PDB file of C-alpha atoms in Angstrom:
ATOM      1  CA  MET A  15    -131.309 -30.299  60.661  1.00 46.00           C
ATOM      2  CA  THR A  16    -129.187 -33.070  61.323  1.00 49.00           C
ATOM      3  CA  SER A  17    -125.688 -33.459  58.649  1.00 51.00           C
ATOM      4  CA  SER A  18    -127.406 -36.800  57.529  1.00 52.00           C
ATOM      5  CA  ALA A  19    -130.309 -34.884  55.998  1.00 55.00           C
ATOM      6  CA  VAL A  20    -128.011 -33.129  53.695  1.00 69.00           C
ATOM      7  CA  ARG A  21    -126.220 -35.207  52.214  1.00 82.00           C
ATOM      8  CA  PRO A  22    -127.238 -36.569  48.913  1.00 92.00           C
ATOM      9  CA  LEU A  23    -129.553 -39.144  48.267  1.00 94.00           C
ATOM     10  CA  LEU A  24    -127.049 -41.530  46.375  1.00 93.00           C
ATOM     11  CA  ALA A  25    -124.609 -40.907  49.482  1.00 95.00           C
ATOM     12  CA  ARG A  26    -127.466 -41.486  51.844  1.00 95.00           C
ATOM     13  CA  ALA A  27    -128.196 -44.476  50.088  1.00 96.00           C
ATOM     14  CA  VAL A  28    -124.638 -45.853  50.268  1.00 96.00           C
ATOM     15  CA  ASP A  29    -124.942 -44.954  53.755  1.00 96.00           C
ATOM     16  CA  THR A  30    -127.641 -46.836  54.974  1.00 96.00           C
ATOM     17  CA  ALA A  31    -126.342 -49.777  52.897  1.00 96.00           C
ATOM     18  CA  LEU A  32    -123.282 -50.347  54.939  1.00 95.00           C
ATOM     19  CA  ASP A  33    -125.155 -49.111  58.213  1.00 95.00           C
ATOM     20  CA  ARG A  34    -127.319 -52.213  57.889  1.00 93.00           C
ATOM     21  CA  SER A  35    -124.767 -54.610  56.581  1.00 91.00           C
ATOM     22  CA  VAL A  36    -122.797 -53.999  59.562  1.00 90.00           C
ATOM     23  CA  VAL A  37    -119.586 -56.372  58.172  1.00 85.00           C
ATOM     24  CA  LEU A  38    -118.974 -53.623  55.666  1.00 91.00           C
ATOM     25  CA  GLY A  39    -119.950 -50.380  57.697  1.00 95.00           C
ATOM     26  CA  TYR A  40    -117.975 -50.944  60.918  1.00 96.00           C
ATOM     27  CA  THR A  41    -115.598 -51.756  59.680  1.00 95.00           C
ATOM     28  CA  SER A  42    -112.368 -49.525  58.618  1.00 96.00           C
ATOM     29  CA  LEU A  43    -113.702 -50.169  54.807  1.00 95.00           C
ATOM     30  CA  GLY A  44    -116.870 -48.460  55.458  1.00 96.00           C
ATOM     31  CA  LEU A  45    -115.491 -45.679  56.839  1.00 97.00           C
ATOM     32  CA  ALA A  46    -112.923 -45.070  54.009  1.00 97.00           C
ATOM     33  CA  VAL A  47    -115.652 -45.319  52.409  1.00 97.00           C
ATOM     34  CA  ARG A  48    -117.810 -42.787  53.773  1.00 97.00           C
ATOM     35  CA  ARG A  49    -115.172 -40.543  54.097  1.00 97.00           C
ATOM     36  CA  ALA A  50    -115.397 -40.319  50.140  1.00 97.00           C
ATOM     37  CA  LEU A  51    -119.091 -40.143  50.178  1.00 96.00           C
ATOM     38  CA  PRO A  52    -120.272 -36.604  48.798  1.00 96.00           C
ATOM     39  CA  GLY A  53    -121.564 -34.595  52.451  1.00 95.00           C
ATOM     40  CA  TRP A  54    -119.353 -36.471  54.697  1.00 97.00           C
ATOM     41  CA  PRO A  55    -119.647 -34.327  58.088  1.00 97.00           C
ATOM     42  CA  ALA A  56    -116.667 -31.513  58.137  1.00 97.00           C
ATOM     43  CA  ASP A  57    -114.110 -32.001  60.745  1.00 98.00           C
ATOM     44  CA  PRO A  58    -114.034 -29.437  63.200  1.00 98.00           C
ATOM     45  CA  ALA A  59    -112.017 -26.036  62.661  1.00 97.00           C
ATOM     46  CA  ALA A  60    -108.207 -26.348  63.303  1.00 97.00           C
ATOM     47  CA  GLY A  61    -108.132 -24.917  67.147  1.00 97.00           C
ATOM     48  CA  ALA A  62    -111.584 -25.790  67.786  1.00 98.00           C
ATOM     49  CA  LEU A  63    -111.322 -26.728  71.322  1.00 98.00           C
ATOM     50  CA  GLU A  64    -108.235 -24.147  71.919  1.00 98.00           C
ATOM     51  CA  GLY A  65    -108.832 -22.451  75.674  1.00 97.00           C
ATOM     52  CA  ARG A  66    -111.777 -25.165  76.916  1.00 98.00           C
ATOM     53  CA  HIS A  67    -111.208 -28.346  78.841  1.00 98.00           C
ATOM     54  CA  VAL A  68    -112.425 -31.523  78.251  1.00 99.00           C
ATOM     55  CA  LEU A  69    -112.934 -34.930  80.102  1.00 99.00           C
ATOM     56  CA  VAL A  70    -111.588 -38.800  78.717  1.00 99.00           C
ATOM     57  CA  THR A  71    -113.092 -41.247  81.195  1.00 98.00           C
ATOM     58  CA  GLY A  72    -110.902 -44.756  80.107  1.00 98.00           C
ATOM     59  CA  ALA A  73    -107.789 -42.723  79.024  1.00 98.00           C
ATOM     60  CA  SER A  74    -105.269 -44.790  79.650  1.00 97.00           C
ATOM     61  CA  SER A  75    -105.429 -47.358  76.419  1.00 95.00           C
ATOM     62  CA  GLY A  76    -107.034 -47.924  73.114  1.00 95.00           C
ATOM     63  CA  LEU A  77    -110.271 -45.607  71.610  1.00 97.00           C
ATOM     64  CA  GLY A  78    -109.539 -43.412  75.605  1.00 98.00           C
ATOM     65  CA  VAL A  79    -106.355 -42.388  73.984  1.00 98.00           C
ATOM     66  CA  ALA A  80    -107.114 -41.621  71.255  1.00 98.00           C
ATOM     67  CA  THR A  81    -110.101 -39.305  72.364  1.00 98.00           C
ATOM     68  CA  ALA A  82    -107.976 -37.945  73.928  1.00 98.00           C
ATOM     69  CA  ALA A  83    -105.222 -37.034  71.683  1.00 98.00           C
ATOM     70  CA  GLY A  84    -107.516 -36.231  68.907  1.00 98.00           C
ATOM     71  CA  LEU A  85    -109.257 -33.054  71.061  1.00 98.00           C
ATOM     72  CA  ALA A  86    -105.831 -32.057  71.957  1.00 98.00           C
ATOM     73  CA  ASP A  87    -105.044 -32.104  68.586  1.00 98.00           C
ATOM     74  CA  LEU A  88    -107.894 -29.290  69.096  1.00 98.00           C
ATOM     75  CA  ASP A  89    -105.808 -27.567  71.118  1.00 98.00           C
ATOM     76  CA  ALA A  90    -108.110 -28.507  74.082  1.00 98.00           C
ATOM     77  CA  THR A  91    -106.647 -29.220  77.596  1.00 98.00           C
ATOM     78  CA  VAL A  92    -107.410 -32.882  78.222  1.00 98.00           C
ATOM     79  CA  HIS A  93    -108.016 -34.802  81.605  1.00 98.00           C
ATOM     80  CA  LEU A  94    -107.688 -37.901  81.334  1.00 98.00           C
ATOM     81  CA  LEU A  95    -109.346 -40.343  83.793  1.00 98.00           C
ATOM     82  CA  VAL A  96    -107.449 -43.405  84.673  1.00 98.00           C
ATOM     83  CA  ARG A  97    -108.263 -46.216  86.839  1.00 97.00           C
ATOM     84  CA  ASP A  98    -104.634 -47.176  86.670  1.00 97.00           C
ATOM     85  CA  GLU A  99    -102.019 -44.164  87.055  1.00 97.00           C
ATOM     86  CA  ALA A 100     -99.388 -45.700  85.809  1.00 98.00           C
ATOM     87  CA  LYS A 101    -100.880 -46.406  83.153  1.00 97.00           C
ATOM     88  CA  GLY A 102    -102.364 -43.725  82.601  1.00 98.00           C
ATOM     89  CA  GLU A 103     -98.942 -41.450  82.778  1.00 98.00           C
ATOM     90  CA  GLY A 104     -97.593 -44.088  80.269  1.00 98.00           C
ATOM     91  CA  ALA A 105    -100.337 -43.377  78.214  1.00 98.00           C
ATOM     92  CA  ALA A 106    -100.169 -38.644  78.680  1.00 98.00           C
ATOM     93  CA  GLU A 107     -96.285 -40.061  77.903  1.00 98.00           C
ATOM     94  CA  ARG A 108     -97.416 -41.070  74.496  1.00 97.00           C
ATOM     95  CA  ILE A 109     -99.655 -38.339  73.368  1.00 98.00           C
ATOM     96  CA  ARG A 110     -97.032 -35.843  74.733  1.00 98.00           C
ATOM     97  CA  GLY A 111     -94.039 -37.959  72.535  1.00 97.00           C
ATOM     98  CA  ALA A 112     -96.333 -37.772  69.318  1.00 97.00           C
ATOM     99  CA  GLN A 113     -97.610 -33.640  70.326  1.00 96.00           C
ATOM    100  CA  PRO A 114     -95.287 -32.078  72.036  1.00 96.00           C
ATOM    101  CA  GLY A 115     -97.395 -29.412  72.770  1.00 93.00           C
ATOM    102  CA  ALA A 116    -100.208 -31.352  74.763  1.00 97.00           C
ATOM    103  CA  ARG A 117    -101.663 -30.264  77.156  1.00 98.00           C
ATOM    104  CA  LEU A 118    -102.909 -33.124  79.513  1.00 98.00           C
ATOM    105  CA  ARG A 119    -103.874 -33.443  83.038  1.00 98.00           C
ATOM    106  CA  LEU A 120    -104.349 -37.296  85.287  1.00 98.00           C
ATOM    107  CA  TRP A 121    -106.810 -37.835  87.187  1.00 98.00           C
ATOM    108  CA  ARG A 122    -107.354 -41.320  89.474  1.00 98.00           C
ATOM    109  CA  CYS A 123    -110.694 -42.858  89.801  1.00 98.00           C
ATOM    110  CA  ASP A 124    -113.092 -45.466  89.822  1.00 98.00           C
ATOM    111  CA  VAL A 125    -115.655 -45.293  87.929  1.00 98.00           C
ATOM    112  CA  GLY A 126    -117.472 -48.168  89.371  1.00 98.00           C
ATOM    113  CA  ASP A 127    -117.645 -46.539  92.419  1.00 98.00           C
ATOM    114  CA  LEU A 128    -120.325 -44.225  92.841  1.00 98.00           C
ATOM    115  CA  ASP A 129    -118.844 -43.491  96.146  1.00 98.00           C
ATOM    116  CA  ASP A 130    -115.410 -42.882  94.166  1.00 98.00           C
ATOM    117  CA  VAL A 131    -117.170 -40.801  91.189  1.00 98.00           C
ATOM    118  CA  ARG A 132    -118.651 -38.517  93.521  1.00 98.00           C
ATOM    119  CA  ARG A 133    -115.465 -37.954  95.440  1.00 98.00           C
ATOM    120  CA  PHE A 134    -113.367 -37.116  91.904  1.00 98.00           C
ATOM    121  CA  ALA A 135    -116.058 -35.380  91.280  1.00 98.00           C
ATOM    122  CA  ALA A 136    -115.826 -32.953  94.064  1.00 98.00           C
ATOM    123  CA  ASP A 137    -112.225 -32.803  93.549  1.00 98.00           C
ATOM    124  CA  PHE A 138    -112.491 -31.893  90.102  1.00 98.00           C
ATOM    125  CA  ALA A 139    -114.764 -29.006  89.964  1.00 98.00           C
ATOM    126  CA  THR A 140    -112.600 -27.044  92.261  1.00 98.00           C
ATOM    127  CA  GLU A 141    -109.900 -26.494  90.050  1.00 97.00           C
ATOM    128  CA  VAL A 142    -112.070 -26.963  86.967  1.00 98.00           C
ATOM    129  CA  ALA A 143    -114.595 -23.730  86.552  1.00 97.00           C
ATOM    130  CA  GLU A 144    -115.615 -24.507  83.168  1.00 98.00           C
ATOM    131  CA  LEU A 145    -115.950 -28.246  81.497  1.00 98.00           C
ATOM    132  CA  ARG A 146    -116.872 -28.256  77.183  1.00 98.00           C
ATOM    133  CA  ALA A 147    -117.144 -31.925  77.332  1.00 98.00           C
ATOM    134  CA  VAL A 148    -116.851 -35.013  79.316  1.00 99.00           C
ATOM    135  CA  VAL A 149    -116.559 -38.423  77.054  1.00 99.00           C
ATOM    136  CA  HIS A 150    -117.571 -41.551  78.823  1.00 98.00           C
ATOM    137  CA  ASN A 151    -115.182 -44.131  77.314  1.00 98.00           C
ATOM    138  CA  ALA A 152    -114.363 -46.174  80.435  1.00 98.00           C
ATOM    139  CA  GLY A 153    -115.203 -49.669  79.724  1.00 97.00           C
ATOM    140  CA  VAL A 154    -115.145 -53.351  80.520  1.00 96.00           C
ATOM    141  CA  MET A 155    -116.055 -57.027  80.127  1.00 94.00           C
ATOM    142  CA  PRO A 156    -115.484 -59.050  83.136  1.00 94.00           C
ATOM    143  CA  THR A 157    -115.202 -62.993  82.240  1.00 93.00           C
ATOM    144  CA  GLU A 158    -117.546 -63.466  85.085  1.00 96.00           C
ATOM    145  CA  ARG A 159    -120.839 -61.899  86.562  1.00 97.00           C
ATOM    146  CA  THR A 160    -119.195 -59.354  88.827  1.00 98.00           C
ATOM    147  CA  GLU A 161    -120.234 -56.752  91.260  1.00 98.00           C
ATOM    148  CA  SER A 162    -119.548 -52.829  91.839  1.00 98.00           C
ATOM    149  CA  ALA A 163    -118.573 -51.618  95.536  1.00 98.00           C
ATOM    150  CA  GLN A 164    -122.349 -50.739  95.593  1.00 98.00           C
ATOM    151  CA  GLY A 165    -123.366 -54.287  94.787  1.00 98.00           C
ATOM    152  CA  HIS A 166    -124.385 -53.357  91.163  1.00 98.00           C
ATOM    153  CA  GLU A 167    -123.524 -55.583  88.160  1.00 98.00           C
ATOM    154  CA  LEU A 168    -120.252 -53.895  86.980  1.00 98.00           C
ATOM    155  CA  SER A 169    -121.367 -53.611  83.491  1.00 98.00           C
ATOM    156  CA  MET A 170    -123.973 -51.935  84.398  1.00 98.00           C
ATOM    157  CA  ALA A 171    -122.362 -49.656  87.178  1.00 98.00           C
ATOM    158  CA  VAL A 172    -119.085 -48.245  84.742  1.00 98.00           C
ATOM    159  CA  HIS A 173    -121.305 -48.256  81.562  1.00 98.00           C
ATOM    160  CA  VAL A 174    -123.899 -46.198  83.256  1.00 98.00           C
ATOM    161  CA  LEU A 175    -124.398 -45.654  86.519  1.00 98.00           C
ATOM    162  CA  GLY A 176    -121.405 -44.334  86.829  1.00 98.00           C
ATOM    163  CA  PRO A 177    -121.475 -42.147  83.735  1.00 99.00           C
ATOM    164  CA  VAL A 178    -124.817 -40.913  84.699  1.00 98.00           C
ATOM    165  CA  VAL A 179    -123.303 -39.769  88.236  1.00 98.00           C
ATOM    166  CA  MET A 180    -120.303 -38.192  87.170  1.00 98.00           C
ATOM    167  CA  THR A 181    -122.100 -35.783  84.878  1.00 98.00           C
ATOM    168  CA  GLU A 182    -124.932 -35.469  87.144  1.00 98.00           C
ATOM    169  CA  ALA A 183    -122.512 -33.651  90.028  1.00 98.00           C
ATOM    170  CA  LEU A 184    -120.264 -32.117  86.735  1.00 98.00           C
ATOM    171  CA  ARG A 185    -123.720 -30.188  86.121  1.00 98.00           C
ATOM    172  CA  GLY A 186    -122.284 -27.100  87.648  1.00 97.00           C
ATOM    173  CA  PRO A 187    -118.464 -27.025  85.503  1.00 98.00           C
ATOM    174  CA  LEU A 188    -120.657 -28.695  81.948  1.00 98.00           C
ATOM    175  CA  ARG A 189    -123.291 -26.371  82.057  1.00 96.00           C
ATOM    176  CA  GLY A 190    -124.686 -25.963  78.261  1.00 97.00           C
ATOM    177  CA  GLY A 191    -121.686 -28.478  77.503  1.00 98.00           C
ATOM    178  CA  ARG A 192    -121.748 -32.084  76.351  1.00 98.00           C
ATOM    179  CA  VAL A 193    -122.311 -35.665  77.393  1.00 99.00           C
ATOM    180  CA  VAL A 194    -120.910 -38.486  74.976  1.00 99.00           C
ATOM    181  CA  LEU A 195    -121.295 -41.937  75.661  1.00 99.00           C
ATOM    182  CA  VAL A 196    -118.658 -44.703  74.221  1.00 98.00           C
ATOM    183  CA  GLY A 197    -121.795 -47.322  72.974  1.00 98.00           C
ATOM    184  CA  SER A 198    -121.564 -50.580  71.110  1.00 96.00           C
ATOM    185  CA  GLY A 199    -123.095 -51.522  67.999  1.00 95.00           C
ATOM    186  CA  GLY A 200    -123.182 -55.075  69.609  1.00 94.00           C
ATOM    187  CA  MET A 201    -126.393 -53.677  71.468  1.00 97.00           C
ATOM    188  CA  TYR A 202    -128.719 -53.874  68.593  1.00 97.00           C
ATOM    189  CA  ALA A 203    -128.673 -58.172  69.424  1.00 95.00           C
ATOM    190  CA  GLN A 204    -130.534 -57.203  72.668  1.00 97.00           C
ATOM    191  CA  GLY A 205    -133.135 -55.475  74.309  1.00 97.00           C
ATOM    192  CA  LEU A 206    -133.336 -53.906  76.935  1.00 98.00           C
ATOM    193  CA  ARG A 207    -133.187 -55.890  80.165  1.00 98.00           C
ATOM    194  CA  ALA A 208    -134.960 -53.368  82.752  1.00 98.00           C
ATOM    195  CA  ASP A 209    -136.866 -56.259  84.383  1.00 97.00           C
ATOM    196  CA  ASP A 210    -132.989 -57.870  84.984  1.00 98.00           C
ATOM    197  CA  PRO A 211    -130.578 -54.468  85.396  1.00 98.00           C
ATOM    198  CA  GLY A 212    -128.527 -56.893  87.524  1.00 98.00           C
ATOM    199  CA  TYR A 213    -128.311 -59.835  85.272  1.00 98.00           C
ATOM    200  CA  LEU A 214    -129.411 -61.672  88.081  1.00 97.00           C
ATOM    201  CA  THR A 215    -130.770 -64.195  85.943  1.00 97.00           C
ATOM    202  CA  GLY A 216    -129.845 -66.525  83.638  1.00 95.00           C
ATOM    203  CA  ASP A 217    -126.729 -67.972  82.554  1.00 95.00           C
ATOM    204  CA  HIS A 218    -123.798 -64.783  82.713  1.00 95.00           C
ATOM    205  CA  SER A 219    -121.928 -64.174  79.330  1.00 96.00           C
ATOM    206  CA  PRO A 220    -119.701 -61.343  79.097  1.00 95.00           C
ATOM    207  CA  THR A 221    -120.977 -60.400  75.702  1.00 94.00           C
ATOM    208  CA  THR A 222    -124.591 -60.506  76.848  1.00 97.00           C
ATOM    209  CA  ALA A 223    -124.013 -58.601  79.691  1.00 97.00           C
ATOM    210  CA  TYR A 224    -121.920 -56.056  77.378  1.00 96.00           C
ATOM    211  CA  ALA A 225    -124.310 -55.356  75.094  1.00 97.00           C
ATOM    212  CA  ARG A 226    -127.799 -55.169  78.112  1.00 98.00           C
ATOM    213  CA  SER A 227    -125.305 -51.986  79.160  1.00 98.00           C
ATOM    214  CA  LYS A 228    -124.584 -50.122  75.953  1.00 98.00           C
ATOM    215  CA  ARG A 229    -128.681 -50.838  75.337  1.00 98.00           C
ATOM    216  CA  MET A 230    -129.444 -49.124  78.184  1.00 98.00           C
ATOM    217  CA  GLN A 231    -127.249 -46.353  77.342  1.00 98.00           C
ATOM    218  CA  VAL A 232    -128.699 -45.652  74.226  1.00 98.00           C
ATOM    219  CA  GLU A 233    -132.329 -46.413  75.789  1.00 98.00           C
ATOM    220  CA  LEU A 234    -132.220 -43.585  78.087  1.00 98.00           C
ATOM    221  CA  ALA A 235    -129.944 -41.115  75.885  1.00 98.00           C
ATOM    222  CA  PRO A 236    -133.440 -39.192  75.234  1.00 98.00           C
ATOM    223  CA  LEU A 237    -134.707 -39.494  78.697  1.00 97.00           C
ATOM    224  CA  LEU A 238    -131.437 -38.070  80.280  1.00 98.00           C
ATOM    225  CA  ALA A 239    -131.432 -35.363  76.782  1.00 98.00           C
ATOM    226  CA  ARG A 240    -134.775 -34.230  78.945  1.00 98.00           C
ATOM    227  CA  ARG A 241    -133.284 -33.970  82.083  1.00 98.00           C
ATOM    228  CA  TRP A 242    -130.078 -32.324  81.120  1.00 98.00           C
ATOM    229  CA  ASP A 243    -131.380 -30.304  79.181  1.00 97.00           C
ATOM    230  CA  ASP A 244    -129.118 -27.264  79.150  1.00 97.00           C
ATOM    231  CA  LEU A 245    -126.351 -30.200  78.009  1.00 98.00           C
ATOM    232  CA  THR A 246    -126.056 -31.772  74.713  1.00 98.00           C
ATOM    233  CA  VAL A 247    -126.064 -35.910  75.414  1.00 98.00           C
ATOM    234  CA  ALA A 248    -125.057 -38.098  72.587  1.00 98.00           C
ATOM    235  CA  VAL A 249    -124.500 -42.045  72.377  1.00 98.00           C
ATOM    236  CA  MET A 250    -122.226 -42.965  69.624  1.00 98.00           C
ATOM    237  CA  HIS A 251    -120.600 -46.828  68.921  1.00 97.00           C
ATOM    238  CA  PRO A 252    -117.042 -47.099  67.247  1.00 97.00           C
ATOM    239  CA  GLY A 253    -117.782 -49.375  64.985  1.00 96.00           C
ATOM    240  CA  TRP A 254    -115.045 -52.721  65.409  1.00 91.00           C
ATOM    241  CA  ALA A 255    -111.769 -51.129  66.518  1.00 88.00           C
ATOM    242  CA  ASP A 256    -108.854 -53.416  67.624  1.00 80.00           C
ATOM    243  CA  THR A 257    -109.105 -52.453  71.132  1.00 78.00           C
ATOM    244  CA  PRO A 258    -107.361 -53.775  74.049  1.00 79.00           C
ATOM    245  CA  GLY A 259    -111.198 -55.362  74.759  1.00 74.00           C
ATOM    246  CA  VAL A 260    -111.044 -56.974  72.127  1.00 74.00           C
ATOM    247  CA  GLN A 261    -107.344 -58.535  71.790  1.00 77.00           C
ATOM    248  CA  GLU A 262    -108.618 -60.064  75.721  1.00 76.00           C
ATOM    249  CA  SER A 263    -112.391 -60.529  75.848  1.00 72.00           C
ATOM    250  CA  LEU A 264    -112.383 -61.498  71.903  1.00 75.00           C
ATOM    251  CA  PRO A 265    -109.493 -63.763  70.644  1.00 82.00           C
ATOM    252  CA  MET A 266    -111.592 -65.294  67.971  1.00 79.00           C
ATOM    253  CA  PHE A 267    -113.452 -62.264  66.575  1.00 77.00           C
ATOM    254  CA  ARG A 268    -110.668 -60.602  66.207  1.00 80.00           C
ATOM    255  CA  ARG A 269    -108.476 -63.301  64.354  1.00 83.00           C
ATOM    256  CA  LEU A 270    -110.918 -63.208  61.859  1.00 80.00           C
ATOM    257  CA  THR A 271    -112.247 -59.829  61.263  1.00 81.00           C
ATOM    258  CA  ARG A 272    -108.127 -58.409  61.872  1.00 82.00           C
ATOM    259  CA  PRO A 273    -107.206 -56.778  58.706  1.00 86.00           C
ATOM    260  CA  VAL A 274    -110.231 -54.872  58.494  1.00 86.00           C
ATOM    261  CA  LEU A 275    -110.964 -53.984  61.924  1.00 95.00           C
ATOM    262  CA  ARG A 276    -110.268 -50.115  62.541  1.00 96.00           C
ATOM    263  CA  ASP A 277    -107.324 -48.376  64.883  1.00 96.00           C
ATOM    264  CA  ASP A 278    -107.915 -46.606  67.481  1.00 96.00           C
ATOM    265  CA  ALA A 279    -107.800 -43.353  65.515  1.00 97.00           C
ATOM    266  CA  GLN A 280    -110.486 -44.216  63.831  1.00 97.00           C
ATOM    267  CA  GLY A 281    -112.523 -45.837  66.482  1.00 97.00           C
ATOM    268  CA  ALA A 282    -112.483 -42.514  68.146  1.00 98.00           C
ATOM    269  CA  ASP A 283    -112.876 -40.491  65.516  1.00 98.00           C
ATOM    270  CA  THR A 284    -117.108 -39.307  65.845  1.00 98.00           C
ATOM    271  CA  SER A 285    -116.463 -39.510  69.836  1.00 98.00           C
ATOM    272  CA  VAL A 286    -113.991 -36.506  69.252  1.00 98.00           C
ATOM    273  CA  TRP A 287    -116.199 -34.896  66.293  1.00 98.00           C
ATOM    274  CA  LEU A 288    -118.961 -34.617  68.804  1.00 98.00           C
ATOM    275  CA  ALA A 289    -117.396 -33.090  71.637  1.00 98.00           C
ATOM    276  CA  ALA A 290    -115.598 -30.167  68.993  1.00 98.00           C
ATOM    277  CA  VAL A 291    -117.524 -29.575  66.166  1.00 98.00           C
ATOM    278  CA  GLU A 292    -119.499 -26.385  66.048  1.00 97.00           C
ATOM    279  CA  PRO A 293    -122.961 -25.599  65.541  1.00 97.00           C
ATOM    280  CA  ALA A 294    -123.576 -28.836  68.589  1.00 97.00           C
ATOM    281  CA  PRO A 295    -124.881 -32.017  67.041  1.00 98.00           C
ATOM    282  CA  PRO A 296    -129.126 -33.087  68.154  1.00 98.00           C
ATOM    283  CA  THR A 297    -128.992 -33.962  71.819  1.00 98.00           C
ATOM    284  CA  GLY A 298    -130.105 -37.545  72.479  1.00 98.00           C
ATOM    285  CA  LEU A 299    -129.195 -39.258  69.373  1.00 98.00           C
ATOM    286  CA  PHE A 300    -127.187 -42.287  69.587  1.00 98.00           C
ATOM    287  CA  TRP A 301    -123.959 -41.558  66.562  1.00 98.00           C
ATOM    288  CA  HIS A 302    -121.668 -43.713  64.224  1.00 98.00           C
ATOM    289  CA  ASP A 303    -119.671 -42.435  62.279  1.00 98.00           C
ATOM    290  CA  ARG A 304    -120.672 -38.733  62.076  1.00 98.00           C
ATOM    291  CA  VAL A 305    -124.635 -39.590  61.745  1.00 97.00           C
ATOM    292  CA  PRO A 306    -127.707 -41.057  63.670  1.00 98.00           C
ATOM    293  CA  ARG A 307    -128.205 -44.290  63.362  1.00 98.00           C
ATOM    294  CA  PRO A 308    -131.236 -45.917  64.487  1.00 97.00           C
ATOM    295  CA  THR A 309    -131.566 -47.137  67.866  1.00 98.00           C
ATOM    296  CA  SER A 310    -133.252 -50.651  67.037  1.00 97.00           C
ATOM    297  CA  LEU A 311    -133.036 -52.620  63.784  1.00 94.00           C
ATOM    298  CA  LEU A 312    -135.530 -55.631  64.999  1.00 93.00           C
ATOM    299  CA  PRO A 313    -139.062 -54.842  66.442  1.00 94.00           C
ATOM    300  CA  THR A 314    -138.055 -57.582  69.084  1.00 94.00           C
ATOM    301  CA  THR A 315    -135.550 -54.999  70.531  1.00 96.00           C
ATOM    302  CA  ARG A 316    -137.407 -52.142  70.797  1.00 97.00           C
ATOM    303  CA  PRO A 317    -138.352 -50.962  74.066  1.00 98.00           C
ATOM    304  CA  SER A 318    -142.200 -50.557  75.435  1.00 97.00           C
ATOM    305  CA  PRO A 319    -143.132 -47.454  77.294  1.00 97.00           C
ATOM    306  CA  ALA A 320    -143.337 -49.982  80.394  1.00 98.00           C
ATOM    307  CA  ASP A 321    -139.812 -51.017  79.660  1.00 98.00           C
ATOM    308  CA  LEU A 322    -138.329 -47.051  79.102  1.00 98.00           C
ATOM    309  CA  ASP A 323    -140.436 -46.191  82.470  1.00 98.00           C
ATOM    310  CA  ARG A 324    -138.843 -49.008  84.731  1.00 98.00           C
ATOM    311  CA  ALA A 325    -135.815 -48.517  83.655  1.00 98.00           C
ATOM    312  CA  ARG A 326    -136.092 -44.716  83.930  1.00 98.00           C
ATOM    313  CA  ALA A 327    -136.599 -45.690  88.020  1.00 98.00           C
ATOM    314  CA  TRP A 328    -134.340 -48.180  88.160  1.00 98.00           C
ATOM    315  CA  LEU A 329    -132.054 -45.931  87.276  1.00 98.00           C
ATOM    316  CA  GLU A 330    -133.470 -43.340  89.578  1.00 98.00           C
ATOM    317  CA  ASP A 331    -133.030 -45.238  92.136  1.00 98.00           C
ATOM    318  CA  ALA A 332    -129.624 -46.834  91.723  1.00 98.00           C
ATOM    319  CA  ALA A 333    -127.417 -43.371  90.846  1.00 98.00           C
ATOM    320  CA  GLY A 334    -129.319 -41.785  93.336  1.00 97.00           C
ATOM    321  CA  LEU A 335    -130.790 -39.255  91.153  1.00 95.00           C
ATOM    322  CA  GLY A 336    -133.472 -36.411  93.331  1.00 77.00           C
TER     323      GLY A 336
END
């Protein structure tokens, strides 16, 4: 039974109204209201991750740092995966400054480069025998269509292929663990483009490329949950958070919404909760503010079985899945 199923009916109705309104539900106001409603899912217990190891990608800024800090606050040993080691060191120092006892380890990897992902995972698995959770937070929004080292469209490489390849390579340490992919509510505006995962047709839009890759995460989650049947697989979206990505890529949106944007810790809340809460949440679902959400709000964005089969085939080929 999901946490949403045991909430009072009125609380569920208010929560759903917030979610469908978008503007209210995705902001800091929506989170504040939800926290005040009866049945808000309980926080993980203090020290819930003591003795456990967790991995956070894209951990040098924004939601990644907040996620790492939240997990460290639950006494986890947190492995920060970054592309820029200098920025990663700065992030680790900020966390230690606020949490002097935080146990942190820094690793370098370009999540969009599948060869580098496999290299990192092999190194990691030799040092960490048991991994409670991986939070795939690394994100990009290039202004032009950009390809990864292996020739994949970069948004798909960083948000889909890299996380899948990394999880596959870490199945040994992750056995019985959890996989959290940080998605985006922006995916609601896009259907599953399994016919063009490389964004080879049409005029390129950074926000569209980003949203398409996030849609791909959500639609593949149930398939991955079946493949990784010993793991808990979750996709979550943080709402509207004042992240460096928003500041750099969506300056007009930020100017209009800044008073109600979530801070990094509020945006990271559900990632931390999914990684730590007991018992483990249901697998293969899409989450926001600790509650499972529908994956489509409009019939036009619901994929057909043929679309899902094509997406699965693309993933198996591009990620080299056996």
